[in-house]
Tab-separated table of C-alpha atoms in Angstrom:
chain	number	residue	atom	x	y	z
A	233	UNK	CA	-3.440	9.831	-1.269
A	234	UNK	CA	-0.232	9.660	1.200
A	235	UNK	CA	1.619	12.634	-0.895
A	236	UNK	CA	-1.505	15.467	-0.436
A	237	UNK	CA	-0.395	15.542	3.098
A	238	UNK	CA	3.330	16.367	4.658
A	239	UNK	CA	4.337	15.410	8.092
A	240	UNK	CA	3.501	18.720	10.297
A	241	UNK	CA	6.758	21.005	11.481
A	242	UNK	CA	5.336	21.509	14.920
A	243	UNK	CA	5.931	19.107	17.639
A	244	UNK	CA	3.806	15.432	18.170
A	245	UNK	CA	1.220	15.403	20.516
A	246	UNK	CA	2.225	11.688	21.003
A	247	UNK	CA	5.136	9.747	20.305
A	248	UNK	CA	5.159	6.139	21.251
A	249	UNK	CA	6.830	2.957	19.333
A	250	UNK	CA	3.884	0.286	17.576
A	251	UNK	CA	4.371	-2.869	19.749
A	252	UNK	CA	4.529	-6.247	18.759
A	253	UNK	CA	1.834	-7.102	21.080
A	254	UNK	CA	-0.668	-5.906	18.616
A	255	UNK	CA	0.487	-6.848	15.869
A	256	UNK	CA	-1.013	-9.548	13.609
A	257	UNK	CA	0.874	-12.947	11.852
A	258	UNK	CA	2.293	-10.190	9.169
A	259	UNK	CA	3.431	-7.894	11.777
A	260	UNK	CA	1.543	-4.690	10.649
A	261	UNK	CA	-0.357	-3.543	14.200
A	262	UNK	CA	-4.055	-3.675	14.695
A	263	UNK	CA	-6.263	-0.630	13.707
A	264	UNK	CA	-7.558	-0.762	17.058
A	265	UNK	CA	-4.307	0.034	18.530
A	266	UNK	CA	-3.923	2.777	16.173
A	267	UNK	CA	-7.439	4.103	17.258
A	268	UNK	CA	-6.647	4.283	20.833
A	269	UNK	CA	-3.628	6.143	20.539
A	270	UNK	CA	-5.919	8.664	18.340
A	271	UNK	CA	-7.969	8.666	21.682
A	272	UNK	CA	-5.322	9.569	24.001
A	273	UNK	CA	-3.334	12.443	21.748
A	274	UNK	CA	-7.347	14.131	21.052
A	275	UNK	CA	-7.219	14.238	24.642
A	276	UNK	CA	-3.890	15.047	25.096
A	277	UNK	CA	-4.259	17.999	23.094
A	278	UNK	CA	-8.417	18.647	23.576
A	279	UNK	CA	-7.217	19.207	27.014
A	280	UNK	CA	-4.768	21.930	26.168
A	281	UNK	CA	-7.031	23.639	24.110
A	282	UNK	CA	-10.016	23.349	26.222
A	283	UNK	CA	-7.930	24.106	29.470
A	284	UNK	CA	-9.318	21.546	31.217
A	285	UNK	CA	-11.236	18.414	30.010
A	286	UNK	CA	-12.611	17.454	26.756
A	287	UNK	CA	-14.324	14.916	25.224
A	288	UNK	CA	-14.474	13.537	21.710
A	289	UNK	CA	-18.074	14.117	20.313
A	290	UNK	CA	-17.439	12.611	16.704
A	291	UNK	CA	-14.990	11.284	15.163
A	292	UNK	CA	-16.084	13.067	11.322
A	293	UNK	CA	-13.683	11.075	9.174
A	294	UNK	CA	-10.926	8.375	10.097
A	295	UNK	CA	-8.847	7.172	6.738
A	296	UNK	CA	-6.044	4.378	7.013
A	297	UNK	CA	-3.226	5.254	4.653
A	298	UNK	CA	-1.028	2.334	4.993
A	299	UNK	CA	-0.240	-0.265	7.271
A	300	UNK	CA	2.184	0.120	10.608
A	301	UNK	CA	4.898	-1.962	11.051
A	302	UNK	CA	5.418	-3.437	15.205
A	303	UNK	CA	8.484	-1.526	16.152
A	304	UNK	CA	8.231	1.484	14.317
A	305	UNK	CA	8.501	4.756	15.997
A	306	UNK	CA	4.615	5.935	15.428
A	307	UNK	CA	4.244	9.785	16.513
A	308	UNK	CA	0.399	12.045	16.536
A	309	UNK	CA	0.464	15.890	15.585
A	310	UNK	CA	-2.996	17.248	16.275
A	311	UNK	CA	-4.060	20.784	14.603
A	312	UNK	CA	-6.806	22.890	15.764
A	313	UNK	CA	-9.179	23.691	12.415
A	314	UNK	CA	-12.055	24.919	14.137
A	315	UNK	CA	-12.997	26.491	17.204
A	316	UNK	CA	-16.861	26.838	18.300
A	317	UNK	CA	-18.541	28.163	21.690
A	318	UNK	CA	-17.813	24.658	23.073
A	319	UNK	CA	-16.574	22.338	20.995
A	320	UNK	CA	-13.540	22.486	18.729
A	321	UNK	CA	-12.264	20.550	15.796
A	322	UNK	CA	-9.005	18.670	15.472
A	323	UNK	CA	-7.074	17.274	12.705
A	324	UNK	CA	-5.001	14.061	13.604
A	325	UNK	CA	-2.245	13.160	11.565
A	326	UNK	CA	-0.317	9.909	12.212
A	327	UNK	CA	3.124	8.973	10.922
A	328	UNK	CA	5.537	5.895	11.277
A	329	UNK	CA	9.000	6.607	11.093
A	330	UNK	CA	10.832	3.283	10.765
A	331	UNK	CA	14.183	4.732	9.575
A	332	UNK	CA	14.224	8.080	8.043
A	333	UNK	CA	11.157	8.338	6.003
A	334	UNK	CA	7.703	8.789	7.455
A	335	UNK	CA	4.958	7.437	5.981
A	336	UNK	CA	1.303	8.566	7.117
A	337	UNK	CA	-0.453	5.568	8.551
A	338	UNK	CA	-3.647	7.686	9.828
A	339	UNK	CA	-5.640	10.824	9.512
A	340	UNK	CA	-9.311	11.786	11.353
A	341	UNK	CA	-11.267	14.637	11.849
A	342	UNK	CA	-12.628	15.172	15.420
A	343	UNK	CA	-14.794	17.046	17.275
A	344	UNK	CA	-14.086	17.613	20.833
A	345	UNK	CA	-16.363	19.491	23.403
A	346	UNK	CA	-14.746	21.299	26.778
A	347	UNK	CA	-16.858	19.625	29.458
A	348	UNK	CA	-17.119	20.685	33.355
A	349	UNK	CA	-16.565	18.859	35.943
A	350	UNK	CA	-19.696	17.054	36.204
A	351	UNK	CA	-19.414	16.147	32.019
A	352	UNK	CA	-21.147	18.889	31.047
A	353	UNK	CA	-20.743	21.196	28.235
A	354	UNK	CA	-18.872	24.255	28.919
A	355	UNK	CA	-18.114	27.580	26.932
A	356	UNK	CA	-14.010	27.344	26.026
A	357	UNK	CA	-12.207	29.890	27.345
């Protein structure tokens, strides 16, 4: 499953390193960690593409790929594959880098909405 996808040429939304506070016994960090940082780079980008805030709606489809080692350099490239009135798609792509080979630890599809600033929807510009 890890080989249908290649790490994106564009630059990361989000680069961080996993931490060893969230890993478990093994040392392979906690899916929860891993689904917060998807949190913050949809909204990192949502909020580019929205031009202004955005919320995630759905989260369509979230697949693990393989585990992530504490310490590894873990980086997020969102890609826009839809765009509606309001709400837009993105496709999250998330890849460890330990030493020179990456290895794709998570992908999701998400739907984001552009949102004013009392949370409602709003048309994207």
């Amino acid at each position: 499953m890890t080989e249908a996808l290649q790490r994106p040429d564009t630059a990361p939304t989000l680069v961080t390193v996993a931490p060893h506070s969230h890993a478990t016994p093994r040392g392979a960090v906690t899916g929860a960690w891993i689904m917060g940082q998807l949190d913050v780079a949809a909204g990192l980008a949502g909020r580019k593409i929205a031009q202004g805030d955005a919320l995630i709606l759905s989260i369509k489809e979230l697949t693990f790929h393989a585990a992530l080692a504490a310490g590894a350099e873990f980086a997020i490239h969102a890609d826009l594959t839809r765009r509606g009135n309001s709400s837009f798609n993105l496709f999250l792509s998330a890849w460890a880098a330990p030493d020179t080979d990456c290895t794709l630890i998570m992908s999701a599809d998400v739907v984001l909405v552009a949102v004013d600033a009392d949370g409602k929807p709003r048309k994207l510009n």
